[in-house]
Coordinates of C-alpha atoms in Angstrom, one line a residue:
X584 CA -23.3 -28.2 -0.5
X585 CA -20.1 -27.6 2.2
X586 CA -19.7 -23.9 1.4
X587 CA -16.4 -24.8 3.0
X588 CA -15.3 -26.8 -0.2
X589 CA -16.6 -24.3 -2.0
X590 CA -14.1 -22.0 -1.1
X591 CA -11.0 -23.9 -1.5
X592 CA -12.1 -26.0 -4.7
X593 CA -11.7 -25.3 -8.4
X594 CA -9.3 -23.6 -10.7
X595 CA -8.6 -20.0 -11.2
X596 CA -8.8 -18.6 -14.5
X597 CA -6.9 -16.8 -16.3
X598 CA -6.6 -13.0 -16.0
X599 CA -8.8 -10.7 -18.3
X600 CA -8.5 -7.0 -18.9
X601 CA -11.5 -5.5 -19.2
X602 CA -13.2 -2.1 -18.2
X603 CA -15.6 -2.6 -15.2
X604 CA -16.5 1.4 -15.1
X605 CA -20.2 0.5 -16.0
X606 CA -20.3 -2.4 -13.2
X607 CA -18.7 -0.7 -10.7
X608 CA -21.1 2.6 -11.4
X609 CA -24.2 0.6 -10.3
X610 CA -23.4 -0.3 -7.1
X611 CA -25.3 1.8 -4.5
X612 CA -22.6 2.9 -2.0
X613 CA -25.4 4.6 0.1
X614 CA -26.7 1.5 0.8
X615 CA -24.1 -1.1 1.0
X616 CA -21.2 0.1 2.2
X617 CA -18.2 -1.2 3.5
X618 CA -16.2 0.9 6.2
X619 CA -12.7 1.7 5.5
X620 CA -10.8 0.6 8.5
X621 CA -7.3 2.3 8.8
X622 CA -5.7 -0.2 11.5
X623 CA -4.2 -3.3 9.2
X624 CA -5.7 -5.4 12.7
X625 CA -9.4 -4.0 11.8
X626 CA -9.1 -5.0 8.1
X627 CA -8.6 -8.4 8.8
X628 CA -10.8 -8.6 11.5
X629 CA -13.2 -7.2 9.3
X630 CA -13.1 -9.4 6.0
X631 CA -12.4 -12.5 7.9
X632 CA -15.8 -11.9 9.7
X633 CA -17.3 -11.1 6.3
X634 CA -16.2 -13.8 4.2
X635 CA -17.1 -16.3 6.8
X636 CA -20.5 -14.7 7.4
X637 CA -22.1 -12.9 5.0
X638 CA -20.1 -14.6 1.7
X639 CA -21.0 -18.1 3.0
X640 CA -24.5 -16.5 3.2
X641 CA -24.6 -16.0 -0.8
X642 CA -22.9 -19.4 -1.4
X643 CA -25.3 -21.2 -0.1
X644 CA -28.5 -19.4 -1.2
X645 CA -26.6 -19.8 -4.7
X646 CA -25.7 -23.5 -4.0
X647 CA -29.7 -24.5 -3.8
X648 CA -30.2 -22.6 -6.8
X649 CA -32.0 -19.3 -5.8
X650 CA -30.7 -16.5 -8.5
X651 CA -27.7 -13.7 -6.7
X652 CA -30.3 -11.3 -5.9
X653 CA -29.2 -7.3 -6.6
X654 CA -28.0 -6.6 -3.0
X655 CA -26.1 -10.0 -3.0
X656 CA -24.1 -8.9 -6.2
X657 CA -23.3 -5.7 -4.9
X658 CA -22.1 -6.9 -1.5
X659 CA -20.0 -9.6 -3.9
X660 CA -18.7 -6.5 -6.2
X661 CA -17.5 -4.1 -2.7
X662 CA -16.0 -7.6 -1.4
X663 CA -13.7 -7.8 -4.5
X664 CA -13.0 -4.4 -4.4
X665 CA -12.1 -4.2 -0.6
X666 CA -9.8 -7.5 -1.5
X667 CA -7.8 -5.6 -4.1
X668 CA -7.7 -2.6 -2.5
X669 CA -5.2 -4.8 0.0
X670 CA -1.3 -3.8 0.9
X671 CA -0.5 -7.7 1.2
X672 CA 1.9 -8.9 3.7
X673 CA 3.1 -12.5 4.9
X674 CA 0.2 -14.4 6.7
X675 CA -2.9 -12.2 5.4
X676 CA -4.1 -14.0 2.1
X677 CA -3.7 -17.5 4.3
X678 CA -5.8 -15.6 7.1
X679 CA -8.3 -14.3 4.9
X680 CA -8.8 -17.3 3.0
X681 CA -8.3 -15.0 -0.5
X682 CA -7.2 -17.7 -3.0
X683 CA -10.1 -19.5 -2.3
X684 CA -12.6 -16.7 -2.2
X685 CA -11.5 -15.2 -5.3
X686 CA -11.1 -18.5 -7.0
X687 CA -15.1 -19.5 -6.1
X688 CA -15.8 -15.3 -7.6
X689 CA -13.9 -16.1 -10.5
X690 CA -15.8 -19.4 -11.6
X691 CA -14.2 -22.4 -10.5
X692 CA -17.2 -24.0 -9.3
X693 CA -20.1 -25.1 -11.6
X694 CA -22.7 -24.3 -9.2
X695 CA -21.8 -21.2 -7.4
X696 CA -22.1 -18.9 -10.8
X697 CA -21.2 -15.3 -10.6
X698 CA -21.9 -12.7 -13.2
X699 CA -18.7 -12.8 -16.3
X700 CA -17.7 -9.1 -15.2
X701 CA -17.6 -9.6 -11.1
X702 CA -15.9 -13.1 -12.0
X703 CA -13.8 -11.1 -14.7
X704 CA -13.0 -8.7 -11.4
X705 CA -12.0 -11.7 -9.7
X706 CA -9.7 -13.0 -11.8
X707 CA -7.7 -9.7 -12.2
X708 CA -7.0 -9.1 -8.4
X709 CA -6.2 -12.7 -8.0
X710 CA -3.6 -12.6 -11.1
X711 CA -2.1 -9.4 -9.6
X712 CA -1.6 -11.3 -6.0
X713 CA -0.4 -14.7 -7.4
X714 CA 2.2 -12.3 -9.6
X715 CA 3.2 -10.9 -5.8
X716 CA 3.1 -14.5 -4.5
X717 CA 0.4 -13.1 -2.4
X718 CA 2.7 -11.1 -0.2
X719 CA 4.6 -14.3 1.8
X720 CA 7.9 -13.3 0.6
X721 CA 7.7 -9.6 1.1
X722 CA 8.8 -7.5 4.1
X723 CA 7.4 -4.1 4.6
X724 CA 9.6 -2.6 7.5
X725 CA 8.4 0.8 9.9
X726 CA 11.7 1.9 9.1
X727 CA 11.7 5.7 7.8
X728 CA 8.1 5.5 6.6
X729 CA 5.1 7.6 7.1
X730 CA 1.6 7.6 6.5
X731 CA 0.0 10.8 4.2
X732 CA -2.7 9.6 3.6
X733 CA -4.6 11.8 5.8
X734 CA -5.6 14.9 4.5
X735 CA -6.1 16.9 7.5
X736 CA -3.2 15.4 9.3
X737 CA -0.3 17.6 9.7
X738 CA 1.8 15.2 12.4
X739 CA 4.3 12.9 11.4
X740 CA 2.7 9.7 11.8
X741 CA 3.8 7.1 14.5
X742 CA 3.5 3.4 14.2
X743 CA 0.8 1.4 16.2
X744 CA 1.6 -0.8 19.1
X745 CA 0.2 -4.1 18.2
X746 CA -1.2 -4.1 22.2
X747 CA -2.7 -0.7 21.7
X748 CA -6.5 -0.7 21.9
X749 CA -8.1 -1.1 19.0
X750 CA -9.7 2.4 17.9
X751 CA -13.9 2.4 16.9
X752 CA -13.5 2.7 13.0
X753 CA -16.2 4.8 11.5
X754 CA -17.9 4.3 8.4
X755 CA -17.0 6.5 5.4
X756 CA -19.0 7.2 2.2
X757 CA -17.3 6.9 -1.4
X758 CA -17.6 9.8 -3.1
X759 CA -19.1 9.7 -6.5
X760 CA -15.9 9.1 -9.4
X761 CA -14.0 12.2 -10.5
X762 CA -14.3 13.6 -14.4
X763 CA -11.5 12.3 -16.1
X764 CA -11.1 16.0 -16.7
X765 CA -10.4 16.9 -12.7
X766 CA -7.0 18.9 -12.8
X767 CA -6.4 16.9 -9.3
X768 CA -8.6 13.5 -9.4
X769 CA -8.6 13.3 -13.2
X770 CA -7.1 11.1 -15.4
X771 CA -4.2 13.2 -15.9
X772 CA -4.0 15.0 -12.3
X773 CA -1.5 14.2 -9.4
X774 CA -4.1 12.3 -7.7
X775 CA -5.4 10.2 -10.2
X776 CA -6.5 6.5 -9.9
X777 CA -7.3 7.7 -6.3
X778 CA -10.8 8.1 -4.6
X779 CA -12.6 10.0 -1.7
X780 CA -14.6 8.1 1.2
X781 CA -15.5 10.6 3.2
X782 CA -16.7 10.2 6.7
X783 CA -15.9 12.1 10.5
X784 CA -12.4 11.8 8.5
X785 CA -11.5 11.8 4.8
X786 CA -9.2 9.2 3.6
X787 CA -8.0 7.7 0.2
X788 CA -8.5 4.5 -1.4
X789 CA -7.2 3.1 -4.8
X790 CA -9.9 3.1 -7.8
X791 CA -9.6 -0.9 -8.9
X792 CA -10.4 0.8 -12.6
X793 CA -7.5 2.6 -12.7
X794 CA -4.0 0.7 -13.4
X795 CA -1.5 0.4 -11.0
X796 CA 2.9 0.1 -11.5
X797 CA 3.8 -3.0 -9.3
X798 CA 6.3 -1.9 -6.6
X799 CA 8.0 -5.2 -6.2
X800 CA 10.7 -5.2 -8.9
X801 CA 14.0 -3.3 -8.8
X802 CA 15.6 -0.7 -10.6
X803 CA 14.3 2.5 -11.8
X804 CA 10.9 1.1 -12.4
X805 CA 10.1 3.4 -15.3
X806 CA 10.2 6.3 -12.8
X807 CA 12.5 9.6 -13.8
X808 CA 14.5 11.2 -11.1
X809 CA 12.9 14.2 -9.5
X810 CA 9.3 12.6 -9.9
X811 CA 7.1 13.7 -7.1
X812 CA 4.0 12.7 -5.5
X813 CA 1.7 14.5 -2.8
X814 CA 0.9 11.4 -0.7
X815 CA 2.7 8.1 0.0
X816 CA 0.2 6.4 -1.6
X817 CA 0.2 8.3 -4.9
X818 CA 4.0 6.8 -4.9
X819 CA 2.7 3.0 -4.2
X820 CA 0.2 3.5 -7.0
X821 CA 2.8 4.4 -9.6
X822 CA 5.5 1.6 -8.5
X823 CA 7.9 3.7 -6.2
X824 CA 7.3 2.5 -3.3
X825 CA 5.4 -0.8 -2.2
X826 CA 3.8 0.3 0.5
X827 CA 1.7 3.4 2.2
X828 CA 3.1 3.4 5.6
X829 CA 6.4 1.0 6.0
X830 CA 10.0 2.8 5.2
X831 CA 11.3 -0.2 3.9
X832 CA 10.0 -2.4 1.3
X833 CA 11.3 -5.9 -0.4
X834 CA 12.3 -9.9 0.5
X835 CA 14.4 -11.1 2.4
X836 CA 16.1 -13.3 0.1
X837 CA 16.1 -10.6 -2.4
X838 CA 16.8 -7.5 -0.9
X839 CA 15.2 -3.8 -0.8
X840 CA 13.2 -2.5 -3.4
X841 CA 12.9 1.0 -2.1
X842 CA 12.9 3.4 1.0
X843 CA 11.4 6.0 1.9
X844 CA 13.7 9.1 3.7
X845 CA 10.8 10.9 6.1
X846 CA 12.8 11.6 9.6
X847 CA 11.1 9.6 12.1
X848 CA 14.9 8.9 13.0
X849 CA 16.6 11.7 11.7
X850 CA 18.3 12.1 15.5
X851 CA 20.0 8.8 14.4
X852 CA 20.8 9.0 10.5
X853 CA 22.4 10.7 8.1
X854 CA 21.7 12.6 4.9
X855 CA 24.8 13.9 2.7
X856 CA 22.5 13.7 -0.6
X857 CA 24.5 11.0 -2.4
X858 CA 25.2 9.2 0.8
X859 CA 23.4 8.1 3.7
X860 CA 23.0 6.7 7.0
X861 CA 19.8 5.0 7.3
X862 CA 18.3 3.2 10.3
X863 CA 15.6 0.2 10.6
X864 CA 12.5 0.0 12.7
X865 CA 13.2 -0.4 16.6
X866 CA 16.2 1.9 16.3
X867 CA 14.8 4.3 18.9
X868 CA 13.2 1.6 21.8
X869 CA 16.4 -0.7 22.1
X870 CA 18.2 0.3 25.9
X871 CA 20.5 -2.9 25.7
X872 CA 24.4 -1.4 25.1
X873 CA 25.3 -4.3 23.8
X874 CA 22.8 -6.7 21.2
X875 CA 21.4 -4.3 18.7
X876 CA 17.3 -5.1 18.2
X877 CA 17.3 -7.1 14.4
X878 CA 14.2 -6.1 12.6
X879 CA 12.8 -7.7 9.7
X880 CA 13.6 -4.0 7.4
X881 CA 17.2 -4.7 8.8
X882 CA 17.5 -8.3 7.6
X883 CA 16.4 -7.1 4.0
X884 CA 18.9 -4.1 3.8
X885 CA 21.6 -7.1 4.7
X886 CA 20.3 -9.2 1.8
X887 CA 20.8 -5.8 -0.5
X888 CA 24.7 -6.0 0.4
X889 CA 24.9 -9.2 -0.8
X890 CA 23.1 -8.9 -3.7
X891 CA 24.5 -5.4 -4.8
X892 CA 20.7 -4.9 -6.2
X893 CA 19.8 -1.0 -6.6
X894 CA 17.1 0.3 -4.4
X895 CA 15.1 3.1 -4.9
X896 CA 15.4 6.2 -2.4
X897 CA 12.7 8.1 -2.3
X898 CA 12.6 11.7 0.3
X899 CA 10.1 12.7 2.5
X900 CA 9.1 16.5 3.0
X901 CA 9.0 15.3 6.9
X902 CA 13.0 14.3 6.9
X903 CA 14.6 17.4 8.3
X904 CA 17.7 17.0 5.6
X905 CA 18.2 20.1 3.3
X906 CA 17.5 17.2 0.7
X907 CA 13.8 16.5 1.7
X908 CA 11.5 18.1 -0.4
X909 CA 9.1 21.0 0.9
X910 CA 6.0 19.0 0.4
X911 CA 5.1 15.4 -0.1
X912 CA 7.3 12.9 -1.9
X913 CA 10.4 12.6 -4.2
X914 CA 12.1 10.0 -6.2
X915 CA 16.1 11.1 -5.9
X916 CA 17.4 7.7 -7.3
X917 CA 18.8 4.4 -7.2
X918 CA 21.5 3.5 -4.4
X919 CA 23.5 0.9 -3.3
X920 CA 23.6 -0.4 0.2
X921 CA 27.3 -0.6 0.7
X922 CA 27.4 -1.6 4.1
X923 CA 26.7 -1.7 7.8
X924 CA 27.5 -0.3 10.6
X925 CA 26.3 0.4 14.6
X926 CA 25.5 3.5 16.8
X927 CA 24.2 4.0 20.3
X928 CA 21.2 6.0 20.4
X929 CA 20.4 8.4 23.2
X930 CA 19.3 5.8 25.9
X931 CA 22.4 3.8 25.2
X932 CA 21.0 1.0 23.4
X933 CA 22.8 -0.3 20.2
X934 CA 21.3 -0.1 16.8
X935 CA 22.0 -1.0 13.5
X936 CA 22.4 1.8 10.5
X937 CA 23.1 1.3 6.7
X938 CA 25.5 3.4 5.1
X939 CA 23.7 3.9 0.9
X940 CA 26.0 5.5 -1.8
X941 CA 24.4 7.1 -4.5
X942 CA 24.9 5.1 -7.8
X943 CA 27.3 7.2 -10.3
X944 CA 26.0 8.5 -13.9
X945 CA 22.6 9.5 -12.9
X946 CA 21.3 12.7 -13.0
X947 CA 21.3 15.0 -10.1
X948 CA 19.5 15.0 -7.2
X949 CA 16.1 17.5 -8.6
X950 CA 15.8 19.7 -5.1
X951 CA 13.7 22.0 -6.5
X952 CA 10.9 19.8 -6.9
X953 CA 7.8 20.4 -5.7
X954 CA 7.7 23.4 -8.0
X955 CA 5.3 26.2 -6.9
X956 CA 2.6 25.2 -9.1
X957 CA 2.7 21.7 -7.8
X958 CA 2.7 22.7 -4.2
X959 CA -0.3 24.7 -5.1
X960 CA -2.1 21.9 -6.4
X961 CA -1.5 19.7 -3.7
X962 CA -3.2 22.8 -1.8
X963 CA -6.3 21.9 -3.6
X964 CA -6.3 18.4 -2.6
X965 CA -8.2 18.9 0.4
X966 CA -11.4 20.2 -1.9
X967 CA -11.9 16.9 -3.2
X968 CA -14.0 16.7 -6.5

């Protein structure tokens, strides 16, 4: 059997909803463990050498009819997982060959048979990506965005050069599930649907059990004004904000979704509250007087004059506005982007700024959120569960 064909043949099914707590229990993270790579570069790199390797590996051996042995089905189980754990963007699901993969999980060929529940797994991350057309039409920009997603970092994050060398990316151990009960990691706390691996560094990952609010869709998005969230990613997870890092979020044919207000160019914009100035990616580096540097965050906050859609505006306790929030993360409301304009930043080079206005009849901005109590609790964060 060509374990090539394999890949790209059959049909996907249909998307089931189903509760793989039990499954996903009885893998042994001790002993097959994926790393959690934090460079976007190292996570392709990573799956790409996988899939071709070690998942062509278990089609064949499946393909001349030798049963998926226990290590083989949990490698299969942490591959899905690491797939849906993915921020798409343009080019990756082509790169990482992800229709097909999850199409030969989910039991589109007769002879490469997966268990029901990992091809059940399957078919729910690849009905979640084909409802985001797999990422090819969205544009996450660097814009105003940060990553929080450290919880010992304390530094506004700064985005990677693509010609920096790539960092040694250590391997981190999942932590063991939360109780629902957890007044952080529970069911109920601010860092639900969220999980520990915990390594020379602790980072966050999303729990593939736990539901997750699509980003990609504008308006309100069932959020309420003043909602708050410790991390970036605690936003992404409830359908703020579409992405952990980027400022900017949306299509370019459709325009911004949402933005995120965090001061990495706060010597540039402006925040009046209900109005402000608010720069694209590149905004800083550009020396040339006269041609402004047109990012791809830019070219969506054009498409959001046109179309006169709302975007969300979400504040960032690292903006240095008296309108950012002490800690974390904070949903102020839905602006238009009314137009466009151009400043020289302070090594003469032209940029280009958007000018948002505050949509009337909504309620006020909420400063006083993070309350105490939830400052406190993001406190706690850093003593896991």
């Amino acid at each position: 059997m060509n374990t090539s064909s394999a890949i790209d043949a059959g049909d996907a099914g249909a998307a089931t909803s189903t509760d793989n707590m039990s499954l996903l229990e009885n893998i042994d993270i001790d002993n097959v463990a994926f790393p959690l790579l934090e460079d976007p570069r190292d996570v392709t790199e990573f799956l790409t050498k996988f899939i071709d390797k070690d998942f062509r590996k278990i089609l064949l051996d499946m393909s001349r009819g030798n049963p998926l042995s226990n290590h083989d089905r949990q490698l299969t189980v942490l591959l899905v997982r690491a797939i849906g754990n993915l921020d798409l963007y343009p080019g990756l699901a082509t790169t990482l060959l992800l229709p097909g993969t999850l199409k030969v999980i989910g039991g589109s060929n007769d002879r490469v048979v997966f268990p029901p529940e990992i091809q059940t797994m399957a078919k729910d991350v690849r009905a979640r990506f084909e409802a985001q057309e797999w990422g090819e039409n969205l544009v996450l920009d660097d814009g105003d965005g940060e990553d929080q997603d450290a919880s010992n970092s304390s530094a506004p994050a700064t985005s990677q050069s693509t010609s920096a060398p790539r960092p040694t990316a250590p391997r981190n151990r999942l932590v063991n599930r939360p109780s629902p009960n957890h007044s952080i990691f529970g069911t109920n706390g601010i860092m639900r649907g969220l999980l520990i691996k915990q390594g020379p560094t602790r980072v966050y990952q999303f729990d593939d059990t736990f539901p997750r609010r699509d980003a990609n869709v504008f308006g309100a998005n069932g959020l309420t004004i003043g909602d708050w969230w410790p991390l970036q990613r605690c936003a992404l997870r409830d359908g703020a904000h579409g992405a952990t890092m980027a400022g900017i979020a949306g299509k370019n044919d459709e325009g911004a979704y949402s933005i995120v207000v965090a001061g990495q160019y706060a010597d540039l914009d402006d925040d009046y509250g209900d109005m402000l100035w608010y720069s694209a990616s590149n905004s800083h580096s550009n020396t040339d007087p006269n041609v402004a540097r047109v990012s791809g965050g830019a070219l969506v906050l054009r498409q959001s004059i046109v179309t006169q859609r709302p975007v969300r505006v979400l504040r960032s306790f690292r903006g240095e506005s008296s309108f950012a929030p002490s800690a974390g993360i904070r949903y102020d409301g839905l602006y238009h982007v009314v137009r466009e304009g151009n400043n020289t930043n302070t090594r003469g080079g032209l940029y280009i700024r958007f000018r948002l206005q505050r949509l009337p009849n909504q309620p006020p901005i909420v400063r006083n959120r993070p309350t105490m109590a939830e400052i406190a609790q993001s406190e706690r964060i850093v003593r896991g569960y």
